[in-house]
């Protein structure tokens, strides 16, 4: 299944041009949260609710997953949205003197 509308058969001014409408889906990136020994659990839950839109129950589940496994997914976004969220969360964590670390990886 093509994600583009291929119009390569169209003739434009006598030249056959491989035209494609601009419908390519953007690349997506996972925002990952890393465990550490110092950031309070309730602060992590607050981050997951405030910056990633999770409800309290889901935020608790993700926080416990990260606490136990070492890493977990906060959400999946385009590059710029992922980068902005990481910067906002890291700034907020540092303001509160917590060493919380986030990373992004391509899906
Ligand atoms: N391990 C931390 C603690 O025991 C809690 C924690 C969870 C920290 C997830 C960071 O991404 C994290 N207080």
PDB file of C-alpha atoms and ligand atoms in Angstrom:
ATOM      1  CA  UNK A   1       0.000   0.000   0.000  1.00  0.00           C
ATOM      2  CA  UNK A   2       1.584   3.286  -1.196  1.00  0.00           C
ATOM      3  CA  UNK A   3       1.360   6.216   1.204  1.00  0.00           C
ATOM      4  CA  UNK A   4       1.621   8.644  -1.730  1.00  0.00           C
ATOM      5  CA  UNK A   5      -0.807   9.373  -4.523  1.00  0.00           C
ATOM      6  CA  UNK A   6       1.353   8.448  -7.464  1.00  0.00           C
ATOM      7  CA  UNK A   7       0.603  10.622 -10.467  1.00  0.00           C
ATOM      8  CA  UNK A   8       3.598   9.491 -12.514  1.00  0.00           C
ATOM      9  CA  UNK A   9       1.374   8.757 -15.503  1.00  0.00           C
ATOM     10  CA  UNK A  10       0.356  12.403 -15.908  1.00  0.00           C
ATOM     11  CA  UNK A  11       1.776  14.341 -18.820  1.00  0.00           C
ATOM     12  CA  UNK A  12       2.963  17.896 -18.087  1.00  0.00           C
ATOM     13  CA  UNK A  13       3.965  20.062 -21.087  1.00  0.00           C
ATOM     14  CA  UNK A  14       4.947  17.043 -23.107  1.00  0.00           C
ATOM     15  CA  UNK A  15       7.215  15.654 -20.326  1.00  0.00           C
ATOM     16  CA  UNK A  16       6.169  12.709 -18.236  1.00  0.00           C
ATOM     17  CA  UNK A  17       7.014  13.797 -14.658  1.00  0.00           C
ATOM     18  CA  UNK A  18       6.965  11.572 -11.624  1.00  0.00           C
ATOM     19  CA  UNK A  19       4.655  13.723  -9.529  1.00  0.00           C
ATOM     20  CA  UNK A  20       3.685  12.853  -6.005  1.00  0.00           C
ATOM     21  CA  UNK A  21       1.342  14.761  -3.764  1.00  0.00           C
ATOM     22  CA  UNK A  22       2.894  15.760  -0.408  1.00  0.00           C
ATOM     23  CA  UNK A  23       1.264  13.190   1.852  1.00  0.00           C
ATOM     24  CA  UNK A  24       4.329  11.418   3.263  1.00  0.00           C
ATOM     25  CA  UNK A  25       3.905  10.685   6.954  1.00  0.00           C
ATOM     26  CA  UNK A  26       6.513  12.293   9.223  1.00  0.00           C
ATOM     27  CA  UNK A  27       9.072  10.135  11.014  1.00  0.00           C
ATOM     28  CA  UNK A  28       8.133   9.447  14.629  1.00  0.00           C
ATOM     29  CA  UNK A  29      10.353   9.361  17.706  1.00  0.00           C
ATOM     30  CA  UNK A  30       9.864   7.684  21.086  1.00  0.00           C
ATOM     31  CA  UNK A  31      10.569   9.880  24.101  1.00  0.00           C
ATOM     32  CA  UNK A  32      12.296   7.599  26.623  1.00  0.00           C
ATOM     33  CA  UNK A  33      12.569   8.157  30.370  1.00  0.00           C
ATOM     34  CA  UNK A  34      15.543   6.714  32.252  1.00  0.00           C
ATOM     35  CA  UNK A  35      15.545   5.496  35.835  1.00  0.00           C
ATOM     36  CA  UNK A  36      17.772   7.073  38.492  1.00  0.00           C
ATOM     37  CA  UNK A  37      18.114   6.606  42.251  1.00  0.00           C
ATOM     38  CA  UNK A  38      17.147  10.152  43.314  1.00  0.00           C
ATOM     39  CA  UNK A  39      14.158  11.588  41.434  1.00  0.00           C
ATOM     40  CA  UNK A  40      11.048  11.072  43.618  1.00  0.00           C
ATOM     41  CA  UNK A  41       8.383   8.724  42.225  1.00  0.00           C
ATOM     42  CA  UNK A  42       5.662  11.355  42.655  1.00  0.00           C
ATOM     43  CA  UNK A  43       7.706  13.888  40.663  1.00  0.00           C
ATOM     44  CA  UNK A  44       7.980  11.399  37.776  1.00  0.00           C
ATOM     45  CA  UNK A  45       4.217  10.773  37.912  1.00  0.00           C
ATOM     46  CA  UNK A  46       3.627  14.549  37.811  1.00  0.00           C
ATOM     47  CA  UNK A  47       5.876  14.858  34.717  1.00  0.00           C
ATOM     48  CA  UNK A  48       4.054  12.056  32.915  1.00  0.00           C
ATOM     49  CA  UNK A  49       0.712  13.753  33.574  1.00  0.00           C
ATOM     50  CA  UNK A  50       1.670  17.378  32.976  1.00  0.00           C
ATOM     51  CA  UNK A  51       3.962  17.050  29.935  1.00  0.00           C
ATOM     52  CA  UNK A  52       2.811  13.789  28.343  1.00  0.00           C
ATOM     53  CA  UNK A  53      -0.943  13.897  29.008  1.00  0.00           C
ATOM     54  CA  UNK A  54      -1.248  10.593  30.859  1.00  0.00           C
ATOM     55  CA  UNK A  55      -3.883  10.077  33.554  1.00  0.00           C
ATOM     56  CA  UNK A  56      -2.748   9.314  37.123  1.00  0.00           C
ATOM     57  CA  UNK A  57      -3.168   5.534  36.776  1.00  0.00           C
ATOM     58  CA  UNK A  58      -1.235   5.275  33.491  1.00  0.00           C
ATOM     59  CA  UNK A  59       1.439   7.670  34.768  1.00  0.00           C
ATOM     60  CA  UNK A  60       1.947   5.439  37.835  1.00  0.00           C
ATOM     61  CA  UNK A  61       2.255   2.348  35.611  1.00  0.00           C
ATOM     62  CA  UNK A  62       4.864   3.980  33.352  1.00  0.00           C
ATOM     63  CA  UNK A  63       6.831   5.309  36.347  1.00  0.00           C
ATOM     64  CA  UNK A  64       6.902   1.829  37.969  1.00  0.00           C
ATOM     65  CA  UNK A  65       7.943   0.262  34.647  1.00  0.00           C
ATOM     66  CA  UNK A  66      10.879   2.701  34.369  1.00  0.00           C
ATOM     67  CA  UNK A  67      11.767   2.181  38.056  1.00  0.00           C
ATOM     68  CA  UNK A  68      11.870  -1.618  37.588  1.00  0.00           C
ATOM     69  CA  UNK A  69      13.209  -1.990  34.018  1.00  0.00           C
ATOM     70  CA  UNK A  70      15.447   1.087  33.784  1.00  0.00           C
ATOM     71  CA  UNK A  71      13.785   2.732  30.774  1.00  0.00           C
ATOM     72  CA  UNK A  72      10.268   3.333  29.425  1.00  0.00           C
ATOM     73  CA  UNK A  73       8.318   5.207  26.767  1.00  0.00           C
ATOM     74  CA  UNK A  74       6.617   8.505  27.725  1.00  0.00           C
ATOM     75  CA  UNK A  75       5.074   9.020  24.268  1.00  0.00           C
ATOM     76  CA  UNK A  76       5.706   9.078  20.508  1.00  0.00           C
ATOM     77  CA  UNK A  77       5.957  12.369  18.592  1.00  0.00           C
ATOM     78  CA  UNK A  78       7.450  14.073  15.572  1.00  0.00           C
ATOM     79  CA  UNK A  79      11.096  15.139  15.992  1.00  0.00           C
ATOM     80  CA  UNK A  80      10.421  18.767  16.965  1.00  0.00           C
ATOM     81  CA  UNK A  81       7.626  17.942  19.425  1.00  0.00           C
ATOM     82  CA  UNK A  82       9.767  15.210  21.052  1.00  0.00           C
ATOM     83  CA  UNK A  83      12.760  17.561  21.306  1.00  0.00           C
ATOM     84  CA  UNK A  84      10.632  20.355  22.817  1.00  0.00           C
ATOM     85  CA  UNK A  85       9.073  18.046  25.425  1.00  0.00           C
ATOM     86  CA  UNK A  86      12.507  16.713  26.424  1.00  0.00           C
ATOM     87  CA  UNK A  87      13.848  20.268  26.847  1.00  0.00           C
ATOM     88  CA  UNK A  88      10.803  21.392  28.855  1.00  0.00           C
ATOM     89  CA  UNK A  89      10.923  18.359  31.180  1.00  0.00           C
ATOM     90  CA  UNK A  90      14.709  18.507  31.723  1.00  0.00           C
ATOM     91  CA  UNK A  91      14.470  22.256  32.502  1.00  0.00           C
ATOM     92  CA  UNK A  92      11.631  21.630  34.974  1.00  0.00           C
ATOM     93  CA  UNK A  93      13.532  18.708  36.586  1.00  0.00           C
ATOM     94  CA  UNK A  94      16.724  20.798  37.002  1.00  0.00           C
ATOM     95  CA  UNK A  95      14.748  23.696  38.471  1.00  0.00           C
ATOM     96  CA  UNK A  96      13.567  21.183  41.089  1.00  0.00           C
ATOM     97  CA  UNK A  97      17.119  19.774  41.462  1.00  0.00           C
ATOM     98  CA  UNK A  98      16.273  16.278  40.179  1.00  0.00           C
ATOM     99  CA  UNK A  99      18.659  14.354  37.862  1.00  0.00           C
ATOM    100  CA  UNK A 100      15.835  12.888  35.708  1.00  0.00           C
ATOM    101  CA  UNK A 101      17.028  12.044  32.168  1.00  0.00           C
ATOM    102  CA  UNK A 102      15.046  11.724  28.949  1.00  0.00           C
ATOM    103  CA  UNK A 103      16.204  10.589  25.501  1.00  0.00           C
ATOM    104  CA  UNK A 104      14.645  10.211  22.085  1.00  0.00           C
ATOM    105  CA  UNK A 105      14.956   7.391  19.566  1.00  0.00           C
ATOM    106  CA  UNK A 106      13.485   6.910  16.102  1.00  0.00           C
ATOM    107  CA  UNK A 107      10.550   4.479  15.983  1.00  0.00           C
TER     108      UNK A 107
HETATM  109  N1  LIG B   1      13.994   5.193  41.042  1.00  0.00           N
HETATM  110  C1  LIG B   1      13.355   6.388  41.582  1.00  0.00           C
HETATM  111  C2  LIG B   1      13.139   6.221  43.070  1.00  0.00           C
HETATM  112  O1  LIG B   1      13.210   5.126  43.576  1.00  0.00           O
HETATM  113  C3  LIG B   1      12.019   6.680  40.894  1.00  0.00           C
HETATM  114  C4  LIG B   1      12.180   6.970  39.454  1.00  0.00           C
HETATM  115  C5  LIG B   1      11.319   6.388  38.524  1.00  0.00           C
HETATM  116  C6  LIG B   1      13.154   7.853  39.003  1.00  0.00           C
HETATM  117  C7  LIG B   1      11.441   6.660  37.181  1.00  0.00           C
HETATM  118  C8  LIG B   1      13.283   8.153  37.639  1.00  0.00           C
HETATM  119  O2  LIG B   1      12.506   7.843  35.412  1.00  0.00           O
HETATM  120  C9  LIG B   1      12.413   7.546  36.738  1.00  0.00           C
HETATM  121  N2  LIG B   1      12.827   7.313  43.764  1.00  0.00           N
END
